[in-house]
mmCIF file of C-alpha atoms and ligand atoms in Angstrom:
data_model
loop_
_atom_site.group_PDB
_atom_site.id
_atom_site.type_symbol
_atom_site.label_atom_id
_atom_site.label_comp_id
_atom_site.label_asym_id
_atom_site.label_seq_id
_atom_site.Cartn_x
_atom_site.Cartn_y
_atom_site.Cartn_z
ATOM 1 C CA MET A 1 -5.073 -57.077 84.220
ATOM 2 C CA GLN A 2 -7.453 -59.362 85.682
ATOM 3 C CA LYS A 3 -11.099 -58.575 84.972
ATOM 4 C CA VAL A 4 -13.050 -58.470 88.046
ATOM 5 C CA LYS A 5 -16.826 -58.344 87.894
ATOM 6 C CA ILE A 6 -18.606 -55.515 89.812
ATOM 7 C CA PRO A 7 -21.015 -56.878 92.391
ATOM 8 C CA ARG A 8 -24.525 -56.477 91.461
ATOM 9 C CA THR A 9 -25.624 -55.005 94.595
ATOM 10 C CA VAL A 10 -23.823 -53.608 97.634
ATOM 11 C CA ASP A 11 -24.893 -52.530 101.095
ATOM 12 C CA PRO A 12 -23.706 -48.933 100.810
ATOM 13 C CA THR A 13 -23.410 -48.189 104.479
ATOM 14 C CA ARG A 14 -21.279 -51.099 105.247
ATOM 15 C CA ALA A 15 -19.009 -50.568 102.241
ATOM 16 C CA ALA A 16 -18.534 -47.045 103.257
ATOM 17 C CA GLN A 17 -17.494 -47.886 106.752
ATOM 18 C CA LYS A 18 -15.003 -50.041 105.171
ATOM 19 C CA ARG A 19 -13.935 -47.540 102.697
ATOM 20 C CA LEU A 20 -14.364 -50.161 99.794
ATOM 21 C CA ASP A 21 -13.155 -49.518 96.327
ATOM 22 C CA PHE A 22 -14.224 -51.779 93.270
ATOM 23 C CA ASP A 23 -12.357 -51.690 90.134
ATOM 24 C CA GLY A 24 -13.603 -54.139 87.338
ATOM 25 C CA ILE A 25 -16.072 -54.729 84.527
ATOM 26 C CA ILE A 26 -19.842 -54.884 83.892
ATOM 27 C CA GLN A 27 -20.640 -57.397 81.225
ATOM 28 C CA VAL A 28 -22.491 -56.324 78.061
ATOM 29 C CA SER A 29 -25.259 -58.997 78.808
ATOM 30 C CA LEU A 30 -26.352 -57.007 82.083
ATOM 31 C CA PHE A 31 -27.092 -53.879 80.138
ATOM 32 C CA LYS A 32 -30.609 -54.705 78.724
ATOM 33 C CA ARG A 33 -31.988 -51.083 78.833
ATOM 34 C CA LEU A 34 -28.937 -49.695 77.225
ATOM 35 C CA THR A 35 -28.652 -52.249 74.514
ATOM 36 C CA GLU A 36 -32.245 -51.329 73.551
ATOM 37 C CA SER A 37 -31.377 -47.818 73.295
ATOM 38 C CA VAL A 38 -28.535 -47.992 71.093
ATOM 39 C CA GLU A 39 -27.315 -49.974 68.044
ATOM 40 C CA GLY A 40 -25.347 -52.679 70.032
ATOM 41 C CA VAL A 41 -23.057 -52.578 73.123
ATOM 42 C CA LYS A 42 -19.513 -53.112 71.827
ATOM 43 C CA ARG A 43 -17.851 -54.397 74.987
ATOM 44 C CA ASP A 44 -17.927 -54.749 78.673
ATOM 45 C CA ALA A 45 -18.055 -51.527 80.668
ATOM 46 C CA GLN A 46 -15.013 -50.710 82.833
ATOM 47 C CA VAL A 47 -16.016 -49.311 85.994
ATOM 48 C CA SER A 48 -14.318 -47.806 89.130
ATOM 49 C CA LEU A 49 -16.263 -47.171 92.276
ATOM 50 C CA SER A 50 -15.477 -45.899 95.762
ATOM 51 C CA PHE A 51 -17.492 -46.021 98.930
ATOM 52 C CA ASP A 52 -16.877 -43.475 101.570
ATOM 53 C CA LEU A 53 -18.307 -41.258 104.261
ATOM 54 C CA ASP A 54 -18.093 -37.516 103.987
ATOM 55 C CA GLU A 55 -17.650 -35.141 107.077
ATOM 56 C CA GLN A 56 -21.540 -35.163 107.576
ATOM 57 C CA ARG A 57 -21.190 -38.939 107.860
ATOM 58 C CA LEU A 58 -23.125 -39.247 104.694
ATOM 59 C CA VAL A 59 -22.476 -42.292 102.553
ATOM 60 C CA VAL A 60 -20.911 -41.234 99.179
ATOM 61 C CA ILE A 61 -20.653 -43.545 96.174
ATOM 62 C CA SER A 62 -18.266 -41.923 93.592
ATOM 63 C CA GLY A 63 -17.036 -43.293 90.381
ATOM 64 C CA LYS A 64 -16.571 -43.423 86.742
ATOM 65 C CA ALA A 65 -17.260 -45.919 83.881
ATOM 66 C CA ASN A 66 -16.939 -46.143 80.090
ATOM 67 C CA ILE A 67 -18.172 -48.170 77.487
ATOM 68 C CA GLU A 68 -18.510 -48.230 73.721
ATOM 69 C CA VAL A 69 -21.800 -48.406 71.990
ATOM 70 C CA GLY A 70 -22.990 -48.235 68.278
ATOM 71 C CA LEU A 71 -25.123 -45.245 67.474
ATOM 72 C CA GLU A 72 -26.921 -44.454 64.284
ATOM 73 C CA CYS A 73 -25.894 -41.139 62.590
ATOM 74 C CA GLN A 74 -28.868 -38.881 62.129
ATOM 75 C CA ARG A 75 -27.154 -37.368 59.076
ATOM 76 C CA CYS A 76 -26.088 -40.284 57.095
ATOM 77 C CA ASN A 77 -27.964 -43.036 58.885
ATOM 78 C CA GLU A 78 -24.614 -45.148 59.005
ATOM 79 C CA VAL A 79 -23.873 -46.784 62.610
ATOM 80 C CA PHE A 80 -20.820 -45.467 64.000
ATOM 81 C CA ALA A 81 -18.730 -46.396 67.474
ATOM 82 C CA HIS A 82 -19.390 -43.976 70.259
ATOM 83 C CA GLU A 83 -17.219 -44.181 73.303
ATOM 84 C CA SER A 84 -19.096 -42.832 76.456
ATOM 85 C CA GLU A 85 -17.511 -41.980 79.590
ATOM 86 C CA VAL A 86 -19.453 -41.116 82.771
ATOM 87 C CA HIS A 87 -18.411 -39.666 86.244
ATOM 88 C CA PHE A 88 -20.752 -39.720 89.231
ATOM 89 C CA THR A 89 -21.467 -38.920 92.954
ATOM 90 C CA TYR A 90 -24.283 -40.295 94.660
ATOM 91 C CA THR A 91 -25.644 -40.740 98.134
ATOM 92 C CA PRO A 92 -28.337 -43.113 98.961
ATOM 93 C CA TYR A 93 -32.006 -41.758 99.223
ATOM 94 C CA ARG A 94 -33.325 -42.164 102.921
ATOM 95 C CA GLY A 95 -36.694 -40.571 102.766
ATOM 96 C CA GLU A 96 -37.881 -37.085 102.139
ATOM 97 C CA LYS A 97 -36.131 -35.483 105.041
ATOM 98 C CA THR A 98 -32.710 -36.476 103.509
ATOM 99 C CA GLU A 99 -33.592 -35.251 100.167
ATOM 100 C CA GLU A 100 -34.001 -31.669 101.476
ATOM 101 C CA GLU A 101 -30.711 -32.012 103.516
ATOM 102 C CA ALA A 102 -28.562 -33.879 100.952
ATOM 103 C CA PRO A 103 -25.850 -31.603 99.698
ATOM 104 C CA GLU A 104 -26.549 -30.460 96.220
ATOM 105 C CA GLU A 105 -23.319 -31.890 94.845
ATOM 106 C CA TYR A 106 -24.655 -35.537 95.363
ATOM 107 C CA ASP A 107 -27.091 -37.292 92.994
ATOM 108 C CA LEU A 108 -29.720 -39.496 95.055
ATOM 109 C CA VAL A 109 -29.708 -43.329 94.360
ATOM 110 C CA ASP A 110 -32.591 -45.436 95.691
ATOM 111 C CA LEU A 111 -32.024 -48.578 97.714
ATOM 112 C CA ASN A 112 -33.850 -51.722 96.973
ATOM 113 C CA GLU A 113 -35.724 -53.668 99.659
ATOM 114 C CA TYR A 114 -32.732 -55.155 101.392
ATOM 115 C CA GLY A 115 -31.285 -51.614 101.629
ATOM 116 C CA GLU A 116 -28.644 -52.303 98.934
ATOM 117 C CA VAL A 117 -27.749 -50.189 95.936
ATOM 118 C CA ASP A 118 -28.018 -51.742 92.608
ATOM 119 C CA LEU A 119 -24.597 -50.852 91.103
ATOM 120 C CA ILE A 120 -25.568 -52.332 87.614
ATOM 121 C CA GLN A 121 -28.644 -50.095 87.376
ATOM 122 C CA LEU A 122 -26.624 -47.133 88.690
ATOM 123 C CA VAL A 123 -24.097 -47.255 85.927
ATOM 124 C CA GLU A 124 -26.605 -48.371 83.229
ATOM 125 C CA ASP A 125 -28.701 -45.202 84.199
ATOM 126 C CA GLU A 126 -25.480 -42.969 83.929
ATOM 127 C CA PHE A 127 -24.804 -44.272 80.433
ATOM 128 C CA ILE A 128 -28.278 -43.895 79.139
ATOM 129 C CA LEU A 129 -28.493 -40.384 80.448
ATOM 130 C CA ASN A 130 -25.104 -39.777 78.871
ATOM 131 C CA LEU A 131 -26.166 -40.764 75.304
ATOM 132 C CA PRO A 132 -26.324 -37.706 72.753
ATOM 133 C CA GLN A 133 -29.767 -36.417 71.960
ATOM 134 C CA ILE A 134 -28.882 -36.342 68.370
ATOM 135 C CA ALA A 135 -26.238 -38.729 67.584
ATOM 136 C CA MET A 136 -23.861 -37.674 64.718
ATOM 137 C CA HIS A 137 -20.595 -38.434 63.225
ATOM 138 C CA ASP A 138 -17.815 -35.948 63.517
ATOM 139 C CA GLU A 139 -18.273 -33.755 60.322
ATOM 140 C CA ALA A 140 -14.922 -35.072 58.825
ATOM 141 C CA ASP A 141 -16.049 -38.846 59.265
ATOM 142 C CA CYS A 142 -19.669 -38.395 58.141
ATOM 143 C CA SER A 143 -20.458 -39.592 54.526
ATOM 144 C CA VAL A 144 -22.888 -36.845 54.010
ATOM 145 C CA ASP A 145 -20.949 -34.022 53.153
ATOM 146 C CA SER A 146 -22.163 -30.772 55.011
ATOM 147 C CA ASP A 147 -21.153 -28.452 52.307
ATOM 148 C CA ASN A 148 -23.941 -29.988 50.209
ATOM 149 C CA MET A 149 -26.467 -29.545 52.909
ATOM 150 C CA VAL A 150 -28.856 -26.570 52.820
ATOM 151 C CA PHE A 151 -28.763 -24.857 56.156
ATOM 152 C CA GLY A 152 -31.807 -23.383 57.824
ATOM 153 C CA GLU A 153 -34.290 -25.503 55.597
ATOM 154 C CA ILE A 154 -35.444 -29.001 56.005
ATOM 155 C CA PRO A 155 -35.051 -31.111 52.672
ATOM 156 C CA GLU A 156 -38.581 -31.785 51.311
ATOM 157 C CA GLU A 157 -38.526 -35.581 51.422
ATOM 158 C CA ILE A 158 -38.076 -35.329 55.260
ATOM 159 C CA VAL A 159 -40.902 -33.097 55.546
ATOM 160 C CA GLU A 160 -43.104 -35.661 53.547
ATOM 161 C CA GLU A 161 -42.033 -38.585 55.626
ATOM 162 C CA LYS A 162 -43.043 -37.019 58.969
ATOM 163 C CA PRO A 163 -46.675 -35.791 59.052
ATOM 164 C CA ASN A 164 -47.515 -32.888 61.107
ATOM 165 C CA PRO A 165 -48.615 -34.245 64.590
ATOM 166 C CA PHE A 166 -51.625 -31.734 64.512
ATOM 167 C CA ASP A 167 -52.829 -33.074 61.155
ATOM 168 C CA VAL A 168 -52.747 -36.462 62.818
ATOM 169 C CA LEU A 169 -54.784 -35.349 65.662
ATOM 170 C CA LYS A 170 -57.376 -33.564 63.456
ATOM 171 C CA SER A 171 -57.958 -36.733 61.559
ATOM 172 C CA LEU A 172 -58.530 -38.640 64.825
ATOM 173 C CA LYS A 173 -61.057 -36.308 65.901
ATOM 174 C CA LYS A 174 -63.252 -36.701 62.755
HETATM 175 ZN ZN1 ZN B 201 -22.683 -39.606 59.466
#
């Protein structure tokens, strides 16, 4: 399959009137914020996007995207590959009135100064929001055997590494 690049920005109204579909990739190098949030982005993102108008003549941007990133396991500290798949449905934000009226099933996306939607930013935001809060191997893949872990108690060495934030505040006040 030929790799088509997803356009960086699109006029959503025009794209919706034409019922445009995009199927392609976003290159790793364009995901600067995502790269900072993880232990490396492993490959280009595969992205499908559709522009349409709903029965209320609202512009709807729906799609899905997937990517593979490296994450550090919070149990064994090794980096592992994490596949992330996101699905989304947006409608462009057009002032406060629209926000109240916009159907709940849509997320709102801001338009830039030219009235266009930044597709790279939209997809990147989805990936960042979808990252696990605590990254961890599946138990079977993790080099730390959970049978050896003490549940309900934090190992002492971790407690020592992390000073109580209130103690830090106290020392600042002195
Ligand atoms: Zn692990």
